Coordinates of C-alpha atoms in Angstrom, one line a residue:
M5 CA -0.2 0.4 0.0
I6 CA 3.1 2.5 1.1
H7 CA 4.4 1.3 -2.2
L8 CA 1.3 2.4 -4.4
I9 CA 1.2 5.8 -2.5
K10 CA 5.1 6.3 -3.1
K11 CA 4.6 5.7 -6.5
S12 CA 1.3 7.7 -7.1
L13 CA 2.7 11.0 -5.4
A14 CA 6.0 10.2 -8.0
I15 CA 3.6 10.6 -11.1
I16 CA 1.8 13.9 -9.2
M17 CA 5.3 15.2 -9.1
L18 CA 6.2 14.6 -12.5
L19 CA 3.2 15.7 -13.8
C20 CA 3.6 19.2 -11.8
S21 CA 7.2 19.9 -13.3
L22 CA 6.1 19.6 -16.7
W23 CA 3.2 21.9 -16.3
S24 CA 5.7 24.2 -14.9
C25 CA 8.2 23.8 -17.3
S26 CA 5.3 24.5 -20.1
K27 CA 4.5 27.8 -18.4
N28 CA 7.9 28.7 -18.3
E29 CA 8.0 28.5 -22.0
E30 CA 5.1 30.6 -22.6
I31 CA 5.1 31.3 -26.6
K32 CA 5.5 35.3 -26.9
V33 CA 4.1 37.5 -29.6
N34 CA 7.1 39.6 -30.7
D35 CA 5.5 41.6 -34.1
I36 CA 2.5 43.0 -35.4
L37 CA 1.7 44.0 -38.7
I38 CA -1.3 45.7 -40.9
Q39 CA -0.9 43.8 -44.1
N40 CA -3.0 44.6 -46.8
I41 CA -2.1 48.5 -46.4
D42 CA 1.2 49.8 -47.7
K43 CA 3.2 52.4 -45.5
E44 CA 2.2 55.4 -47.5
G45 CA -1.5 54.6 -46.3
L46 CA -4.5 54.1 -47.8
S47 CA -7.0 56.5 -49.2
I48 CA -11.0 55.2 -48.9
P49 CA -14.1 57.0 -50.5
L50 CA -16.5 58.6 -48.1
N51 CA -19.3 56.3 -49.2
E52 CA -16.9 53.0 -48.8
T53 CA -16.1 51.1 -46.1
F54 CA -12.6 48.9 -45.8
L55 CA -11.9 46.1 -43.6
V56 CA -7.9 46.0 -42.4
E57 CA -5.9 42.6 -42.4
A58 CA -3.5 42.6 -39.3
S59 CA -1.3 39.7 -38.3
I60 CA 0.7 38.9 -35.5
A61 CA 4.4 36.8 -35.2
P62 CA 4.6 34.2 -34.8
D63 CA 0.9 33.2 -35.7
N64 CA 1.0 30.6 -32.4
A65 CA 1.6 33.2 -29.8
D66 CA -0.5 32.2 -26.5
R67 CA -1.9 35.1 -26.3
G68 CA -2.5 36.6 -29.7
G69 CA -5.6 39.3 -29.8
I70 CA -5.5 42.3 -31.9
T71 CA -7.4 45.7 -31.0
Y72 CA -8.2 48.3 -33.5
K73 CA -8.4 52.3 -32.9
S74 CA -8.9 55.1 -34.8
S75 CA -6.9 58.7 -33.8
D76 CA -10.0 60.8 -34.8
E77 CA -13.2 59.5 -34.9
E78 CA -14.6 62.4 -36.2
I79 CA -12.9 61.4 -39.6
F80 CA -13.0 57.4 -39.2
T81 CA -14.3 54.7 -36.7
V82 CA -12.8 51.1 -36.8
S83 CA -14.7 48.3 -35.5
A84 CA -13.0 45.4 -32.9
K85 CA -12.8 43.1 -36.0
G86 CA -11.1 45.9 -38.1
L87 CA -13.9 47.4 -40.1
I88 CA -13.2 51.2 -41.1
T89 CA -16.2 53.0 -41.7
P90 CA -15.6 56.9 -42.8
K91 CA -17.4 59.6 -41.1
N92 CA -16.0 62.8 -42.3
M93 CA -13.1 64.0 -45.1
G94 CA -9.7 64.7 -43.9
A95 CA -7.0 62.5 -42.3
A96 CA -6.4 60.2 -39.1
E97 CA -3.9 57.7 -38.4
L98 CA -5.2 53.7 -37.9
I99 CA -3.6 52.1 -34.8
V100 CA -3.2 48.5 -34.1
K101 CA -2.0 46.9 -30.8
T102 CA -1.3 43.4 -29.5
Q103 CA -3.5 42.2 -26.4
D104 CA -0.4 40.7 -24.6
G105 CA 0.6 43.8 -22.8
S106 CA 4.0 43.9 -24.9
R107 CA 3.2 47.3 -26.3
L108 CA 3.7 46.4 -29.6
S109 CA 1.5 48.0 -32.6
D110 CA 1.5 49.3 -36.0
Q111 CA -0.2 52.3 -37.6
R112 CA -1.0 53.6 -41.2
T113 CA -2.5 57.1 -42.5
I114 CA -6.1 56.9 -43.5
T115 CA -7.2 59.6 -45.4
I116 CA -10.8 60.2 -46.4
E117 CA -11.9 61.5 -49.6
R118 CA -14.6 62.3 -51.8
P119 CA -17.5 59.7 -52.2
S120 CA -16.8 57.3 -55.0
I121 CA -19.6 57.3 -57.9
E122 CA -22.5 55.6 -57.5
T123 CA -24.6 57.4 -60.1
I124 CA -24.2 59.3 -63.5
E125 CA -26.3 61.3 -65.4
V126 CA -26.1 63.2 -68.4
E127 CA -27.8 67.0 -68.6
G128 CA -29.5 68.8 -71.1
M129 CA -31.5 66.1 -73.0
V130 CA -33.8 66.9 -75.3
D131 CA -36.8 64.4 -76.7
G132 CA -34.3 61.6 -75.3
Y133 CA -31.1 63.0 -77.2
L134 CA -28.3 64.9 -76.3
I135 CA -27.8 67.4 -78.9
V136 CA -24.2 68.1 -80.0
G137 CA -23.6 71.0 -82.3
Y138 CA -22.3 70.1 -85.9
N139 CA -18.7 71.7 -86.2
L140 CA -19.2 73.3 -82.8
E141 CA -17.3 72.1 -79.9
Q142 CA -19.5 71.8 -76.5
K143 CA -19.1 70.2 -73.3
V144 CA -21.0 67.5 -72.1
M145 CA -22.8 67.9 -68.8
I146 CA -23.2 65.5 -66.1
N147 CA -23.9 65.0 -63.1
L148 CA -22.2 62.9 -60.5
L149 CA -23.9 61.1 -57.1
P150 CA -23.9 61.0 -54.5
E151 CA -23.0 65.0 -54.1
N152 CA -19.1 66.0 -54.3
S153 CA -18.7 62.6 -55.8
T154 CA -14.8 62.3 -56.9
P155 CA -15.2 63.6 -61.0
L156 CA -13.2 60.9 -62.3
V157 CA -15.0 59.5 -65.9
T158 CA -14.1 58.4 -68.9
F159 CA -16.5 59.3 -72.5
H160 CA -16.9 56.9 -75.4
T161 CA -18.5 57.5 -78.9
D162 CA -19.8 54.4 -80.8
D163 CA -19.5 56.2 -84.0
A164 CA -16.6 58.8 -84.1
S165 CA -17.8 59.7 -88.0
V166 CA -20.8 60.9 -86.3
F167 CA -19.6 63.0 -83.0
T168 CA -16.1 62.7 -81.2
I169 CA -15.5 63.4 -77.7
N170 CA -11.8 64.1 -75.8
E171 CA -11.1 63.0 -72.2
A172 CA -12.4 66.0 -70.8
G173 CA -15.8 65.3 -72.1
S174 CA -16.0 68.0 -74.9
A175 CA -18.1 66.4 -78.2
L176 CA -17.8 67.6 -81.6
G177 CA -20.5 66.8 -84.6
H178 CA -19.2 65.9 -87.7
R179 CA -22.2 64.7 -89.2
L180 CA -25.2 66.8 -89.5
N181 CA -28.6 64.8 -88.5
G182 CA -26.7 61.6 -87.4
E183 CA -27.5 59.4 -84.6
A184 CA -24.6 57.5 -82.6
N185 CA -24.0 56.5 -78.6
L186 CA -22.2 58.2 -75.9
T187 CA -20.9 55.8 -73.1
V188 CA -20.0 57.8 -70.0
R189 CA -18.2 55.2 -67.6
A190 CA -16.7 55.6 -63.8
V191 CA -12.8 55.2 -63.3
H192 CA -12.9 53.5 -60.4
N193 CA -16.1 51.1 -61.7
P194 CA -16.7 50.3 -65.1
E195 CA -19.7 48.8 -64.4
I196 CA -20.7 51.8 -63.3
H197 CA -22.0 53.7 -66.5
T198 CA -24.8 55.4 -68.8
T199 CA -25.5 55.8 -72.6
V200 CA -27.2 58.1 -74.1
K201 CA -28.3 58.6 -78.0
V202 CA -26.5 61.7 -79.4
K203 CA -27.9 63.7 -82.4
V204 CA -25.6 66.0 -84.6
L205 CA -27.9 69.5 -85.6
D206 CA -26.9 72.9 -86.6
L207 CA -26.8 74.3 -83.4
T208 CA -25.5 77.8 -84.9
V209 CA -26.7 81.0 -82.6
S210 CA -28.9 83.7 -84.1
E211 CA -29.1 85.8 -80.9
I212 CA -28.2 86.2 -77.3
V213 CA -31.1 87.9 -75.3
T214 CA -29.6 89.7 -72.4
P215 CA -31.3 91.9 -69.3
T216 CA -31.9 95.1 -70.3
N217 CA -31.8 96.5 -67.1
Q218 CA -28.2 96.8 -65.0
L219 CA -27.6 94.4 -63.1
T220 CA -26.0 94.6 -59.2
I221 CA -23.4 92.8 -57.1
T222 CA -23.5 94.0 -53.4
P223 CA -21.0 92.2 -51.3
M224 CA -17.4 92.1 -52.0
G225 CA -16.8 88.8 -53.4
G226 CA -20.1 87.9 -54.3
T227 CA -21.1 86.6 -57.2
Y228 CA -23.9 86.1 -60.1
Q229 CA -25.3 83.6 -62.3
L230 CA -25.6 85.2 -65.6
R231 CA -25.8 82.0 -67.7
K232 CA -29.3 81.6 -66.1
E233 CA -30.4 85.3 -67.2
L234 CA -29.5 84.7 -71.1
T235 CA -32.0 83.4 -73.7
I236 CA -30.3 82.0 -76.6
L237 CA -32.0 81.8 -79.9
P238 CA -32.9 79.5 -81.6
A239 CA -34.4 77.7 -78.7
I240 CA -32.5 74.3 -79.7
A241 CA -29.1 76.0 -79.4
A242 CA -30.1 77.1 -75.6
G243 CA -27.5 74.5 -74.4
V244 CA -24.7 75.6 -76.3
E245 CA -21.3 76.8 -75.0
L246 CA -20.6 80.7 -74.7
R247 CA -17.7 83.1 -74.2
Y248 CA -17.7 85.6 -71.7
E249 CA -15.3 88.4 -71.1
S250 CA -15.4 91.4 -68.7
N251 CA -14.0 94.5 -69.8
R252 CA -13.0 95.6 -66.6
P253 CA -11.6 92.6 -64.4
D254 CA -10.7 94.9 -61.3
I255 CA -14.1 95.5 -60.7
A256 CA -15.7 91.9 -61.7
T257 CA -14.0 88.4 -63.6
V258 CA -16.4 86.2 -65.2
D259 CA -15.7 82.2 -65.7
E260 CA -16.7 79.7 -68.4
A261 CA -19.8 79.0 -66.9
G262 CA -20.6 82.7 -66.9
V263 CA -20.6 82.9 -63.1
V264 CA -19.3 86.9 -62.7
T265 CA -17.5 87.6 -59.3
A266 CA -17.1 91.0 -57.6
K267 CA -13.6 92.3 -56.9
G268 CA -14.1 96.0 -56.2
R269 CA -16.4 99.1 -56.6
G270 CA -17.8 100.3 -59.8
E271 CA -19.3 99.5 -63.5
V272 CA -18.3 96.9 -65.4
E273 CA -19.5 95.1 -68.9
I274 CA -19.5 91.5 -69.9
T275 CA -19.8 90.6 -73.3
I276 CA -21.1 87.1 -74.4
S277 CA -20.2 85.5 -77.5
S278 CA -21.3 82.7 -79.2
K279 CA -18.6 79.7 -80.6
D280 CA -19.9 79.8 -83.8
A281 CA -17.7 80.2 -87.1
N282 CA -19.7 83.8 -87.2
P283 CA -20.0 84.6 -83.5
V284 CA -22.8 87.0 -82.6
Q285 CA -22.3 88.9 -79.3
S286 CA -24.3 90.9 -76.4
T287 CA -23.6 92.9 -73.3
V288 CA -24.7 93.0 -69.8
S289 CA -23.6 96.0 -67.4
F290 CA -23.1 95.6 -64.3
F291 CA -22.5 98.1 -60.8
V292 CA -20.4 96.3 -58.3
E293 CA -21.0 97.8 -54.7
A294 CA -18.2 95.4 -53.3
E295 CA -19.6 96.5 -49.8
L296 CA -17.1 95.0 -47.2
S297 CA -18.5 92.3 -44.8
Y298 CA -18.1 94.0 -40.8
T299 CA -18.0 90.8 -39.4
G300 CA -15.4 91.3 -36.3
W301 CA -14.9 94.9 -36.7
T302 CA -15.1 97.5 -33.9
A303 CA -16.0 101.3 -32.9
T304 CA -14.9 103.9 -30.5
A305 CA -15.9 107.4 -30.0
S306 CA -14.7 110.3 -28.5
S307 CA -18.6 111.4 -27.1
F308 CA -21.3 108.5 -27.0
N309 CA -24.6 108.2 -25.1
A310 CA -24.3 105.2 -23.3
S311 CA -28.1 104.3 -22.7
Q312 CA -28.9 104.8 -26.7
G313 CA -26.2 106.0 -29.1
T314 CA -22.9 103.4 -28.7
P315 CA -20.6 103.9 -31.3
G316 CA -20.6 100.2 -32.8
A317 CA -24.2 100.9 -33.6
I318 CA -22.5 102.3 -37.0
L319 CA -21.7 99.0 -38.5
V320 CA -25.3 97.4 -38.1
D321 CA -28.3 97.8 -40.4
G322 CA -31.7 99.4 -39.2
A323 CA -32.8 102.4 -38.5
S324 CA -33.0 101.9 -34.7
P325 CA -28.9 101.4 -33.9
F326 CA -27.1 104.9 -34.5
W327 CA -24.5 106.6 -32.6
H328 CA -25.0 109.7 -30.9
S329 CA -23.0 112.1 -29.0
K330 CA -23.4 112.5 -25.5
W331 CA -26.5 114.5 -24.4
E332 CA -27.6 112.8 -20.9
G333 CA -26.3 114.6 -17.9
G334 CA -25.3 117.2 -20.3
S335 CA -23.6 117.5 -24.0
E336 CA -20.4 118.0 -25.0
K337 CA -18.5 120.0 -27.2
L338 CA -17.5 119.6 -30.8
P339 CA -15.4 118.2 -32.7
H340 CA -16.9 114.6 -31.8
W341 CA -14.4 111.3 -33.8
I342 CA -15.5 107.6 -34.4
L343 CA -12.9 105.4 -34.7
V344 CA -13.6 101.9 -36.6
D345 CA -10.9 99.2 -36.7
M346 CA -11.4 96.7 -39.4
K347 CA -9.1 94.3 -37.6
A348 CA -6.8 93.5 -40.6
E349 CA -5.8 95.6 -43.7
R350 CA -8.3 96.0 -46.6
M351 CA -8.1 97.7 -50.0
I352 CA -10.9 100.2 -49.9
T353 CA -12.2 102.9 -52.7
E354 CA -15.5 104.5 -51.1
I355 CA -16.9 105.3 -47.8
M356 CA -20.8 106.5 -47.0
I357 CA -22.3 108.2 -43.9
N358 CA -25.8 107.5 -43.6
R359 CA -27.2 109.9 -41.0
R360 CA -30.6 109.6 -39.1
S361 CA -33.3 110.2 -41.4
T362 CA -35.1 111.8 -38.5
N363 CA -33.2 114.8 -38.1
T364 CA -30.3 116.9 -39.5
D365 CA -28.0 117.8 -36.9
L366 CA -25.0 116.1 -38.6
R367 CA -23.6 118.7 -41.1
K368 CA -20.1 118.3 -41.8
A369 CA -17.9 115.7 -41.3
I370 CA -14.2 114.6 -42.4
I371 CA -12.9 111.2 -42.9
E372 CA -9.4 110.0 -42.5
V373 CA -7.6 106.7 -42.9
S374 CA -4.8 104.5 -41.4
Q375 CA -2.9 101.6 -41.8
N376 CA -1.4 101.8 -38.5
G377 CA -3.9 103.7 -36.1
G378 CA -1.5 106.3 -35.7
T379 CA -0.8 108.3 -38.5
F380 CA -3.8 109.4 -40.5
T381 CA -4.5 110.5 -44.5
S382 CA -7.7 112.5 -45.1
V383 CA -9.5 111.0 -48.0
G384 CA -12.8 113.4 -47.8
E385 CA -15.2 115.4 -46.6
I386 CA -18.5 115.1 -46.5
N387 CA -21.3 118.0 -46.2
W388 CA -24.6 118.2 -45.8
G389 CA -25.2 121.8 -45.2
S390 CA -28.7 122.5 -44.6
A391 CA -30.0 119.7 -46.5
P392 CA -33.4 118.1 -45.5
A393 CA -33.5 114.9 -43.3
S394 CA -34.4 112.9 -46.3
D395 CA -31.1 113.4 -47.7
D396 CA -29.1 111.0 -45.6
K397 CA -26.4 109.5 -47.5
R398 CA -22.5 111.1 -48.4
F399 CA -19.9 109.3 -50.2
A400 CA -16.2 109.8 -49.8
S401 CA -14.5 108.4 -52.9
F402 CA -10.8 108.3 -53.5
A403 CA -8.1 105.8 -54.9
K404 CA -8.1 102.9 -53.7
Q405 CA -5.8 102.7 -50.4
K406 CA -5.0 99.4 -48.3
V407 CA -5.9 100.7 -44.8
R408 CA -6.9 99.0 -41.1
Y409 CA -8.3 102.2 -39.5
I410 CA -11.3 104.4 -40.7
R411 CA -11.9 107.6 -38.3
I412 CA -14.7 109.8 -38.7
T413 CA -14.9 113.5 -37.5
I414 CA -17.6 115.5 -36.7
T415 CA -16.9 119.3 -37.4
E416 CA -20.2 121.0 -37.4
S417 CA -23.8 120.3 -36.8
N418 CA -26.7 121.7 -37.5
R419 CA -28.1 121.4 -33.7
G420 CA -25.5 122.9 -31.3
D421 CA -23.1 120.4 -30.0
N422 CA -25.3 117.4 -31.1
A423 CA -24.4 114.5 -33.7
S424 CA -25.5 111.3 -34.7
I425 CA -25.0 108.6 -37.4
N426 CA -26.8 106.1 -38.6
R427 CA -25.0 103.5 -40.8
M428 CA -21.0 103.7 -42.3
R429 CA -20.6 101.5 -45.3
V430 CA -17.3 100.6 -46.5
Y431 CA -16.5 99.6 -50.0
G432 CA -13.6 97.2 -51.3
A433 CA -11.4 97.5 -53.9
S434 CA -8.8 94.3 -56.1
E435 CA -5.7 94.6 -54.9

């Protein structure tokens, strides 16, 4: 019996020894690697996902779990299984780590780019056809969905004797009244495509009808969609491309789509021409106000009425807000000044002062400008004299100057020492 017990103890000790040896020889992770993303990183369209493949070495390590993390979940998130889901365009880091406490990791830069194309639509179809001009080159307009898709497509004709089309999508008709097919394909996935019928017709423009009144753009940098205001005759030629030219690019520019952009204050003419062999022309007149934005600007004054009449009111629209020299508790002597800080140097060419339309107290003021707030240069004097209250605006126009500060000094009043201003407006010029 004692012999059997001793034999059993020996077996138990041997097993314990073997278990202890096995534990001391645990296989540890010595490397981790993202396998399916190059070191340079990866770009993923906003409307797609990507499954990360990562591995550890050796692959028989005892604790071989992997964790996935995004450095910015506003850009993309990543699941516990490595599925990247884009959230917004931008770049962030994908970080993979081991779970064994070894702190081994690997990472890649993930860039979320514009969404890939899902649907392609050809615009300007007429009775089931895309009309292409005979001997007239024109751009084929397409609509890609979702919005903001990466605009990478190819264009193909199935009969180059009818029309040809280049890589940029400009089609040229060769056979009058001929018909053929146009196919537009997504580069990233050729299975996404659309095919439309094309007919070649004579699209010679006979007249470009333009607005007869002068058009206006108010804000500096504002735009006007001129193409939408034009009528092209005959109606079949309504979709043809046109040429646009500004006679004063310092006042307004115009792009190939007919979008007019305000660059400075003044009048400008935009000439519109057809692209025919014998082009027809029309012109449109614009007045560009080029009014600056007052966001962030501040105003101080030598005198103001605290309960009603603070200087910042001259930067706010409406009849009610206005600056007024101090009147409560006794008025203060002329002159009064208001100093406007535009917070940055801006190129300007005209300043408008709008006095209150309910009284005539403001009679005369001097307008000065400065780059540093210390040295000022006079750019004009405004004078109402004895004009009625309804005559409430005066302008100081001058050669364009790049300045930061504007100072208005009221030197004369029609009502003792009292003075008020309803609004100041500042108009910009091109650099």
